[in-house]
Tab-separated table of C-alpha atoms in Angstrom:
chain	number	residue	atom	x	y	z
A	1	MET	CA	-4.745	-1.777	7.802
A	2	ARG	CA	-3.412	-0.611	4.744
A	3	GLN	CA	-4.407	3.053	5.364
A	4	TRP	CA	-3.079	3.028	8.981
A	5	ALA	CA	0.131	1.852	7.722
A	6	ILE	CA	-0.066	4.859	5.074
A	7	ASP	CA	-1.043	7.563	8.176
A	8	LEU	CA	1.931	5.971	10.265
A	9	LEU	CA	4.621	6.160	7.325
A	10	ARG	CA	3.070	10.084	6.523
A	11	ARG	CA	4.019	11.075	9.982
A	12	TRP	CA	7.752	10.940	8.676
A	13	PRO	CA	9.057	13.575	6.337
A	14	VAL	CA	9.191	12.265	2.335
A	15	LYS	CA	13.218	12.351	2.652
A	16	HIS	CA	13.253	9.951	5.124
A	17	ARG	CA	10.780	7.721	3.716
A	18	LEU	CA	12.486	7.764	0.519
A	19	LEU	CA	16.052	6.843	2.909
A	20	LEU	CA	13.817	4.450	4.257
A	21	ALA	CA	12.756	2.710	0.729
A	22	ILE	CA	16.290	2.880	0.022
A	23	THR	CA	16.974	0.732	2.583
A	24	ALA	CA	14.146	-2.040	1.823
A	25	ILE	CA	15.116	-2.253	-1.505
A	26	LEU	CA	19.365	-2.506	-0.802
A	27	LEU	CA	19.012	-4.021	2.915
A	28	PRO	CA	17.250	-7.617	1.372
A	29	ALA	CA	20.525	-7.529	-1.146
A	30	VAL	CA	23.034	-6.930	1.444
A	31	VAL	CA	21.782	-9.481	3.297
A	32	VAL	CA	21.437	-12.293	0.997
A	33	SER	CA	24.726	-11.670	-0.782
A	34	LEU	CA	26.146	-12.043	3.122
A	35	VAL	CA	24.462	-15.201	3.756
A	36	LEU	CA	25.375	-16.742	0.185
A	37	GLN	CA	29.291	-15.677	0.992
A	38	LEU	CA	28.925	-17.908	4.247
A	39	ALA	CA	27.349	-20.324	2.813
A	40	LEU	CA	29.337	-20.845	-0.162
A	41	HIS	CA	32.340	-20.818	2.911
A	42	ALA	CA	30.564	-23.184	4.734
A	43	SER	CA	29.827	-25.419	2.050
A	44	ASN	CA	33.556	-25.448	1.068
A	45	ARG	CA	34.813	-26.433	4.869
A	46	ARG	CA	32.111	-29.225	4.797
A	47	PHE	CA	33.619	-30.314	1.491
A	48	GLN	CA	37.056	-30.207	2.407
A	49	ALA	CA	36.005	-32.099	5.813
A	50	THR	CA	34.940	-34.617	3.583
A	51	ILE	CA	37.891	-34.843	1.475
A	52	ASP	CA	40.234	-35.043	4.521
A	53	THR	CA	37.875	-37.638	6.383
A	54	THR	CA	38.201	-40.112	3.391
A	55	ILE	CA	41.754	-39.445	3.227
A	56	LYS	CA	42.398	-40.051	6.430
A	57	ASP	CA	39.972	-42.986	6.326
A	58	LEU	CA	40.986	-44.815	3.543
A	59	LEU	CA	44.585	-44.160	3.441
A	60	PRO	CA	45.327	-46.154	6.004
A	61	VAL	CA	43.343	-48.919	5.063
A	62	ALA	CA	45.206	-48.547	1.167
A	63	ARG	CA	48.645	-48.926	2.649
A	64	LEU	CA	47.770	-51.432	4.654
A	65	GLU	CA	46.053	-53.550	1.843
A	66	PHE	CA	49.651	-52.480	-0.050
A	67	HIS	CA	51.557	-53.947	2.896
A	68	ILE	CA	49.902	-57.291	2.860
A	69	GLU	CA	50.025	-57.588	-0.450
A	70	GLN	CA	53.923	-56.691	-0.515
A	71	VAL	CA	54.216	-59.134	2.431
A	72	ARG	CA	52.450	-61.770	0.323
A	73	TYR	CA	55.172	-61.073	-2.971
A	74	ASP	CA	57.821	-61.274	-0.486
A	75	LEU	CA	56.688	-64.403	0.920
A	76	GLU	CA	56.660	-66.129	-2.439
A	77	ARG	CA	59.945	-64.712	-3.415
A	78	THR	CA	61.533	-66.052	-0.236
A	79	LYS	CA	59.961	-69.515	-1.152
A	80	ALA	CA	61.232	-69.233	-4.746
A	81	SER	CA	64.596	-68.525	-3.841
A	82	PRO	CA	65.215	-68.677	-0.254
A	83	SER	CA	68.779	-67.237	-0.356
A	84	GLN	CA	67.424	-63.741	-1.223
A	85	ALA	CA	66.817	-61.430	1.785
A	86	ALA	CA	63.668	-60.061	2.905
A	87	GLN	CA	61.938	-56.571	4.525
A	88	THR	CA	61.254	-57.287	7.940
A	89	SER	CA	60.269	-54.272	9.068
A	90	LEU	CA	56.890	-54.479	6.795
A	91	VAL	CA	55.552	-56.531	9.901
A	92	ASP	CA	56.208	-53.499	11.545
A	93	ARG	CA	54.508	-51.134	9.214
A	94	ILE	CA	51.707	-53.669	9.046
A	95	ASN	CA	51.149	-53.574	13.048
A	96	GLU	CA	51.461	-49.735	12.606
A	97	ASP	CA	49.088	-49.295	10.189
A	98	PHE	CA	46.643	-51.459	11.813
A	99	ARG	CA	47.112	-49.337	15.356
A	100	GLN	CA	46.423	-46.135	13.253
A	101	LEU	CA	43.339	-47.861	11.995
A	102	LYS	CA	41.981	-49.038	15.037
A	103	ASN	CA	43.139	-45.609	16.782
A	104	GLN	CA	40.657	-43.575	14.238
A	105	GLY	CA	37.864	-44.307	16.560
A	106	ARG	CA	35.567	-43.135	14.327
A	107	HIS	CA	34.095	-46.166	12.390
A	108	SER	CA	30.659	-47.610	12.888
A	109	GLN	CA	30.333	-51.078	14.784
A	110	ASP	CA	30.140	-53.081	11.794
A	111	LEU	CA	33.589	-51.484	10.592
A	112	GLY	CA	35.068	-51.965	13.700
A	113	ILE	CA	34.349	-55.287	13.501
A	114	GLN	CA	35.693	-56.524	10.248
A	115	ILE	CA	38.675	-54.415	11.409
A	116	SER	CA	39.168	-56.181	14.802
A	117	HIS	CA	38.777	-59.532	12.130
A	118	ALA	CA	41.512	-58.466	10.140
A	119	PHE	CA	43.826	-58.114	13.083
A	120	GLN	CA	43.037	-61.310	14.510
A	121	ASN	CA	43.997	-63.165	11.200
A	122	TRP	CA	47.240	-60.960	10.909
A	123	GLN	CA	47.902	-61.928	14.284
A	124	GLN	CA	47.698	-65.572	12.990
A	125	VAL	CA	49.939	-65.149	10.193
A	126	GLU	CA	52.490	-63.090	11.893
A	127	PRO	CA	54.918	-65.101	13.336
A	128	PHE	CA	55.215	-67.089	9.944
A	129	VAL	CA	55.749	-63.854	8.269
A	130	GLU	CA	58.439	-62.625	10.296
A	131	LYS	CA	59.991	-66.423	10.211
A	132	GLU	CA	60.224	-65.801	6.024
A	133	LEU	CA	61.056	-62.439	6.068
A	134	ALA	CA	63.716	-63.024	8.461
A	135	ALA	CA	65.105	-65.843	5.502
A	136	THR	CA	65.022	-68.700	7.519
A	137	LYS	CA	66.993	-71.830	6.195
A	138	LEU	CA	64.539	-74.429	7.032
A	139	LEU	CA	60.824	-73.700	5.342
A	140	PRO	CA	57.672	-74.776	7.405
A	141	SER	CA	55.750	-77.468	5.555
A	142	SER	CA	53.332	-77.163	2.913
A	143	SER	CA	50.615	-77.381	5.230
A	144	GLU	CA	51.616	-74.409	7.362
A	145	LEU	CA	52.573	-72.686	4.047
A	146	SER	CA	49.119	-73.360	2.927
A	147	ARG	CA	47.018	-72.598	6.240
A	148	ASP	CA	49.410	-69.007	6.763
A	149	ASP	CA	48.736	-67.995	2.821
A	150	GLN	CA	44.831	-68.862	4.060
A	151	ASN	CA	45.317	-66.596	6.650
A	152	LEU	CA	46.913	-63.737	4.725
A	153	GLU	CA	43.816	-63.923	1.909
A	154	GLN	CA	41.438	-63.358	4.999
A	155	VAL	CA	43.260	-60.699	6.106
A	156	ILE	CA	43.228	-59.074	2.547
A	157	ASP	CA	39.158	-60.012	2.238
A	158	GLN	CA	38.832	-58.600	5.422
A	159	LEU	CA	40.612	-55.502	4.611
A	160	GLN	CA	38.825	-54.907	0.893
A	161	LYS	CA	35.472	-54.993	2.926
A	162	VAL	CA	37.166	-52.693	5.368
A	163	HIS	CA	37.916	-50.804	2.318
A	164	ALA	CA	34.133	-51.006	1.053
A	165	GLN	CA	32.491	-50.047	4.045
A	166	LEU	CA	35.023	-46.821	4.278
A	167	LEU	CA	34.075	-46.342	0.825
A	168	SER	CA	30.029	-46.662	1.166
A	169	ALA	CA	30.664	-44.528	4.828
A	170	VAL	CA	32.401	-41.824	2.586
A	171	TYR	CA	29.299	-41.628	0.025
A	172	SER	CA	26.889	-41.527	2.943
A	173	ARG	CA	28.994	-38.551	4.303
A	174	TYR	CA	28.796	-37.031	0.887
A	175	LYS	CA	25.042	-37.595	-0.100
A	176	PHE	CA	24.538	-36.035	3.595
A	177	ALA	CA	26.861	-33.074	3.078
A	178	ARG	CA	24.931	-32.267	-0.507
A	179	GLY	CA	20.827	-32.694	1.738
A	180	SER	CA	22.532	-30.533	3.815
A	181	GLU	CA	23.783	-28.082	1.233
A	182	ASN	CA	20.255	-28.564	-0.755
A	183	ASP	CA	18.198	-27.890	2.447
A	184	PHE	CA	20.637	-24.500	3.015
A	185	GLU	CA	19.820	-23.700	-0.271
A	186	LYS	CA	16.279	-24.363	0.014
A	187	ALA	CA	16.332	-22.055	3.421
A	188	LEU	CA	18.365	-19.141	1.510
A	189	ILE	CA	15.677	-19.270	-1.576
A	190	LEU	CA	12.852	-18.809	1.075
A	191	THR	CA	14.910	-16.340	3.057
A	192	TRP	CA	15.494	-14.191	-0.102
A	193	LEU	CA	12.238	-14.572	-1.245
A	194	VAL	CA	10.285	-13.348	2.184
A	195	GLY	CA	12.792	-10.487	2.362
A	196	PHE	CA	12.273	-9.130	-0.510
A	197	SER	CA	8.663	-10.050	-0.471
A	198	VAL	CA	8.646	-7.757	2.502
A	199	ALA	CA	11.087	-5.054	0.504
A	200	GLY	CA	8.642	-4.719	-2.256
A	201	GLY	CA	5.908	-4.821	0.472
A	202	MET	CA	7.719	-1.402	2.049
A	203	VAL	CA	8.402	0.096	-1.109
A	204	TYR	CA	4.796	-0.399	-1.978
A	205	LEU	CA	3.470	1.441	1.126
A	206	LEU	CA	5.892	3.798	0.803
A	207	SER	CA	5.328	4.956	-2.867
A	208	LEU	CA	1.537	5.053	-1.679
A	209	SER	CA	2.172	7.410	1.298
A	210	ILE	CA	3.980	9.695	-1.334
A	211	ILE	CA	1.829	9.190	-4.376
A	212	ALA	CA	-1.638	9.150	-2.139
A	213	PRO	CA	-1.462	12.646	-0.821
A	214	LEU	CA	-0.126	13.679	-4.693
A	215	ARG	CA	-3.437	11.951	-6.136
A	216	ASP	CA	-5.617	13.969	-3.484
A	217	LEU	CA	-3.726	16.884	-4.365
A	218	LYS	CA	-4.192	16.498	-8.320
A	219	ASN	CA	-7.705	15.735	-8.065
A	220	ALA	CA	-8.715	18.627	-5.583
A	221	THR	CA	-6.991	20.771	-7.984
A	222	ALA	CA	-9.048	19.480	-11.129
A	223	ALA	CA	-12.118	19.871	-9.116
A	224	VAL	CA	-11.506	23.695	-8.396
A	225	LYS	CA	-10.584	24.216	-11.421
A	226	LEU	CA	-14.226	23.062	-12.840
A	227	GLY	CA	-15.977	25.124	-10.308
A	228	HIS	CA	-16.134	23.560	-7.298
A	229	TYR	CA	-14.652	25.654	-4.903
A	230	ASP	CA	-15.852	23.618	-1.738
A	231	ALA	CA	-13.024	20.803	-2.686
A	232	ARG	CA	-10.515	20.275	0.011
A	233	VAL	CA	-7.509	18.028	0.525
A	234	PRO	CA	-7.827	15.219	2.974
A	235	GLN	CA	-5.448	15.507	5.769
A	236	SER	CA	-4.143	12.707	7.650
A	237	GLY	CA	0.163	13.313	8.027
A	238	HIS	CA	2.062	15.758	9.429
A	239	ASP	CA	5.073	15.882	6.937
A	240	GLU	CA	5.774	17.880	3.897
A	241	LEU	CA	3.082	16.904	1.503
A	242	SER	CA	0.660	17.729	4.788
A	243	GLU	CA	1.378	21.120	4.812
A	244	LEU	CA	1.040	21.373	0.767
A	245	GLY	CA	-2.101	20.053	1.136
A	246	GLU	CA	-2.757	22.525	4.169
A	247	ALA	CA	-1.691	25.295	1.711
A	248	PHE	CA	-3.676	24.091	-1.043
A	249	ASN	CA	-6.846	23.927	1.328
A	250	GLY	CA	-6.142	27.619	2.532
A	251	MET	CA	-5.697	28.924	-0.767
A	252	ALA	CA	-9.098	27.149	-1.797
A	253	ALA	CA	-10.979	28.347	0.898
A	254	THR	CA	-9.702	32.137	0.182
A	255	ILE	CA	-10.536	31.433	-3.718
A	256	ALA	CA	-14.288	30.293	-2.709
A	257	GLN	CA	-14.671	33.058	-0.188
A	258	SER	CA	-13.575	35.950	-2.743
A	259	HIS	CA	-15.808	34.162	-5.763
A	260	GLU	CA	-18.864	34.165	-3.130
A	261	GLN	CA	-17.664	37.750	-2.831
A	262	LEU	CA	-18.089	38.317	-6.479
A	263	TYR	CA	-21.031	36.413	-6.728
A	264	ASP	CA	-22.626	38.667	-4.153
A	265	GLY	CA	-21.583	41.733	-5.865
A	266	ALA	CA	-22.970	40.204	-9.127
A	267	MET	CA	-25.992	38.889	-7.846
A	268	ARG	CA	-27.308	40.677	-4.682
A	269	ASP	CA	-28.115	44.128	-4.138
A	270	PRO	CA	-26.083	45.909	-1.418
A	271	LEU	CA	-28.422	47.775	0.440
A	272	THR	CA	-31.062	45.004	1.098
A	273	GLY	CA	-28.841	41.911	0.376
A	274	LEU	CA	-31.270	40.392	-1.737
A	275	LEU	CA	-30.770	39.478	-5.302
A	276	ASN	CA	-30.411	41.830	-7.697
A	277	ARG	CA	-31.867	42.420	-11.483
A	278	ARG	CA	-29.237	39.926	-12.720
A	279	GLY	CA	-29.567	37.223	-9.899
A	280	LEU	CA	-33.465	37.553	-10.533
A	281	ASP	CA	-33.777	37.613	-14.258
A	282	LEU	CA	-31.737	34.119	-14.049
A	283	ALA	CA	-34.394	32.591	-11.969
A	284	LEU	CA	-36.899	33.836	-13.549
A	285	ARG	CA	-35.591	32.414	-16.951
A	286	GLN	CA	-34.674	29.024	-15.857
A	287	GLY	CA	-38.582	28.978	-13.773
A	288	SER	CA	-40.463	30.218	-16.876
A	289	ALA	CA	-38.929	27.660	-19.520
A	290	THR	CA	-40.346	24.646	-17.437
A	291	TRP	CA	-43.100	21.924	-17.428
A	292	LYS	CA	-44.224	23.030	-13.961
A	293	PRO	CA	-46.532	25.854	-12.584
A	294	LEU	CA	-44.422	28.960	-11.797
A	295	SER	CA	-45.901	32.303	-9.671
A	296	LEU	CA	-44.604	35.380	-10.259
A	297	VAL	CA	-45.034	38.529	-7.847
A	298	ILE	CA	-44.011	41.954	-8.124
A	299	LEU	CA	-44.635	45.073	-6.074
A	300	ASP	CA	-43.336	48.382	-5.189
A	301	LEU	CA	-44.127	50.931	-1.956
A	302	ASP	CA	-46.779	53.258	-2.726
A	303	HIS	CA	-45.833	56.738	-2.172
A	304	PHE	CA	-41.907	56.046	-2.204
A	305	LYS	CA	-40.820	59.531	-3.566
A	306	SER	CA	-42.876	60.760	-0.612
A	307	ILE	CA	-41.068	59.129	1.892
A	308	ASN	CA	-37.685	60.136	0.279
A	309	ASP	CA	-39.190	63.728	0.104
A	310	ARG	CA	-40.276	64.124	3.449
A	311	PHE	CA	-38.099	62.628	5.819
A	312	GLY	CA	-34.680	62.136	3.380
A	313	HIS	CA	-33.316	59.255	1.248
A	314	GLU	CA	-32.113	57.362	4.648
A	315	ALA	CA	-35.838	56.770	5.747
A	316	GLY	CA	-36.467	56.022	2.211
A	317	ASP	CA	-33.393	52.989	2.588
A	318	THR	CA	-34.774	52.138	5.670
A	319	ALA	CA	-38.193	51.053	4.294
A	320	LEU	CA	-36.614	49.474	1.367
A	321	ILE	CA	-34.644	47.432	3.896
A	322	GLU	CA	-37.553	46.847	6.527
A	323	LEU	CA	-40.090	45.520	3.154
A	324	GLY	CA	-37.140	42.990	2.542
A	325	GLN	CA	-37.062	41.580	5.880
A	326	HIS	CA	-41.046	41.094	6.110
A	327	MET	CA	-40.833	39.325	2.283
A	328	VAL	CA	-38.124	36.527	3.304
A	329	LYS	CA	-40.713	35.301	5.966
A	330	VAL	CA	-43.165	34.537	3.508
A	331	MET	CA	-40.651	32.946	1.095
A	332	ARG	CA	-39.976	29.357	1.017
A	333	PRO	CA	-36.692	27.364	0.669
A	334	GLY	CA	-36.533	27.349	-3.366
A	335	ASP	CA	-38.214	30.681	-3.946
A	336	SER	CA	-36.047	33.764	-4.930
A	337	LEU	CA	-36.549	37.159	-3.888
A	338	GLY	CA	-34.746	40.690	-4.949
A	339	ARG	CA	-35.223	44.110	-5.627
A	340	TYR	CA	-35.818	44.526	-9.469
A	341	GLY	CA	-34.894	48.594	-9.565
A	342	GLY	CA	-35.680	51.329	-7.739
A	343	ASP	CA	-38.489	50.538	-4.876
A	344	GLU	CA	-40.171	47.422	-7.141
A	345	PHE	CA	-39.673	44.034	-5.238
A	346	LEU	CA	-39.964	40.736	-7.154
A	347	MET	CA	-40.776	37.255	-5.902
A	348	VAL	CA	-40.193	34.273	-7.701
A	349	PHE	CA	-42.356	31.110	-6.650
A	350	PRO	CA	-41.502	27.741	-8.548
A	351	GLY	CA	-44.554	24.973	-8.496
A	352	LEU	CA	-46.766	27.394	-7.177
A	353	ASP	CA	-50.426	28.610	-8.416
A	354	GLY	CA	-51.215	32.058	-8.740
A	355	ARG	CA	-54.151	31.915	-6.124
A	356	ILE	CA	-51.384	31.276	-3.387
A	357	ALA	CA	-49.641	33.600	-4.935
A	358	VAL	CA	-52.090	35.873	-4.271
A	359	ALA	CA	-53.068	34.661	-0.945
A	360	VAL	CA	-49.408	35.350	0.025
A	361	ALA	CA	-49.172	38.647	-1.294
A	362	GLN	CA	-52.406	40.005	0.497
A	363	ARG	CA	-50.927	38.372	3.404
A	364	LEU	CA	-47.615	40.235	3.754
A	365	ILE	CA	-50.053	43.218	2.678
A	366	ASP	CA	-52.065	42.788	5.946
A	367	HIS	CA	-48.776	42.389	8.034
A	368	LEU	CA	-47.560	45.430	6.473
A	369	LYS	CA	-50.268	47.411	7.817
A	370	GLN	CA	-50.580	45.921	11.339
A	371	SER	CA	-46.894	46.696	11.471
A	372	ASN	CA	-47.450	50.429	10.500
A	373	GLU	CA	-48.544	51.483	14.024
A	374	GLU	CA	-45.005	51.038	15.188
A	375	ARG	CA	-43.222	53.302	12.199
A	376	LEU	CA	-42.978	56.957	12.026
A	377	PHE	CA	-43.942	56.251	8.583
A	378	PRO	CA	-46.424	54.113	6.875
A	379	ILE	CA	-44.791	50.918	4.487
A	380	GLU	CA	-48.059	50.068	1.711
A	381	ILE	CA	-47.559	48.117	-1.219
A	382	SER	CA	-49.297	47.241	-4.625
A	383	VAL	CA	-48.671	44.403	-5.887
A	384	GLY	CA	-49.214	42.474	-8.937
A	385	VAL	CA	-49.343	38.426	-9.594
A	386	ALA	CA	-48.911	36.746	-13.240
A	387	ASP	CA	-49.437	32.574	-13.089
A	388	LYS	CA	-47.973	30.814	-16.539
A	389	GLY	CA	-49.744	27.595	-15.727
A	390	PHE	CA	-47.809	24.136	-16.751
A	391	GLU	CA	-47.130	25.995	-20.069
A	392	PRO	CA	-43.247	27.146	-20.816
A	393	VAL	CA	-43.376	31.038	-21.392
A	394	SER	CA	-40.864	33.756	-21.689
A	395	ALA	CA	-39.479	35.245	-18.971
A	396	THR	CA	-40.593	38.723	-20.689
A	397	SER	CA	-44.004	37.448	-21.202
A	398	ILE	CA	-44.645	36.637	-17.500
A	399	LEU	CA	-42.729	39.743	-16.425
A	400	GLN	CA	-44.612	42.003	-18.496
A	401	ALA	CA	-47.959	40.325	-17.091
A	402	ALA	CA	-46.982	40.621	-14.099
A	403	ASP	CA	-46.052	44.309	-14.788
A	404	LYS	CA	-49.446	45.036	-16.111
A	405	ALA	CA	-51.308	43.488	-12.822
A	406	LEU	CA	-49.096	45.881	-10.771
A	407	TYR	CA	-50.313	48.982	-12.535
A	408	GLN	CA	-53.750	47.133	-12.047
A	409	ALA	CA	-53.245	47.351	-8.518
A	410	LYS	CA	-52.056	50.921	-8.416
A	411	ALA	CA	-55.462	52.168	-10.204
A	412	ALA	CA	-57.509	50.413	-8.320
A	413	GLY	CA	-56.047	52.772	-5.379
A	414	ARG	CA	-53.442	51.087	-3.849
A	415	GLY	CA	-52.945	48.693	-1.164
A	416	THR	CA	-54.258	46.026	-3.311
A	417	VAL	CA	-53.304	42.767	-5.278
A	418	ARG	CA	-54.488	42.090	-8.794
A	419	ALA	CA	-53.513	38.994	-10.771
A	420	ILE	CA	-53.139	37.640	-14.291
A	421	ASN	CA	-52.488	34.240	-16.045
A	422	VAL	CA	-50.607	34.701	-18.626
A	423	ALA	CA	-51.575	30.941	-20.355
A	424	SER	CA	-55.201	32.930	-20.790
């Protein structure tokens, strides 16, 4: 999944990905800031609404309580001094307060019942209050005064209950507002965490889409520096880094081709395409120093000078090329074959016993004799074989032994094979 996302992002240019990364970092911060501003504004509005509601609910009750207390005070003053005038407008104010309180229409059922009881008690005491506030000369009986005072006390008691219930309702609204605000804060924090987690994931993938190809390029460069010219940068995108990787791969391929050409020039014979003396010496040194068997076959063309003198040097070159082609047919994977110089060829057989090497050389001689019927001039060879056995030896000693065996083959009449065991 991650690699798929990286490959998808690498379809975009690097500059677009950088802009996307910046946007992924800044956008959550901007969104959270805006949401926070809106949340603070909404919280302030809810708080202001709570205050306004509290004032609208409590003010009429407080005013009504004040007016009732003032009525009771005026009644006491009237009884103490009937000649003093009272404020009859208080009755109208109390009635107006009750109307406002009942018309608000936002009370609970219990609160509405308390207000209704208070209003009923007030209606019972209202006639007496109006008479007393009118400063009549005839005072009611003491039983009437007692009953009216009791009604006033009930009105005040009912209003105090209304006041207490309103305070409880206000506190409940406050708790609800605080709870809503806390829930909103939790949702805001969760949104912030989710937003920045997504942004962090986006930034991580965007950084990987840039860092990963650079790391691949670095590793491939280090590999080429160490001589691994087949190292390549994986290609999976269409951005600038992909173009850079393609350019590097092309450069690495050119270096590999140049290195191969240089290697061929240094290790291969330009005429036959086989190993040259340097390449053969390297293969011989590596094989002779091991604890494994190794056979060295050295051969040269019989009467090579006569071919050059009679048919020309081009014919001599053709003879060398054809001999090399026939020798390739008897080689195994891992064997080394090359032109050692002039008309001399070497075959290095790691892990091969000397007797088998002699059989291979004899088969090559016989095959050349059979194919001579199709040529303008015959190709004949003399072969010397050296077998080192299991003991490590120097490359010089096994080469000298094979060369000695070659001279023995030539002395025996050419077109023959002679072998020498180096260990013996």
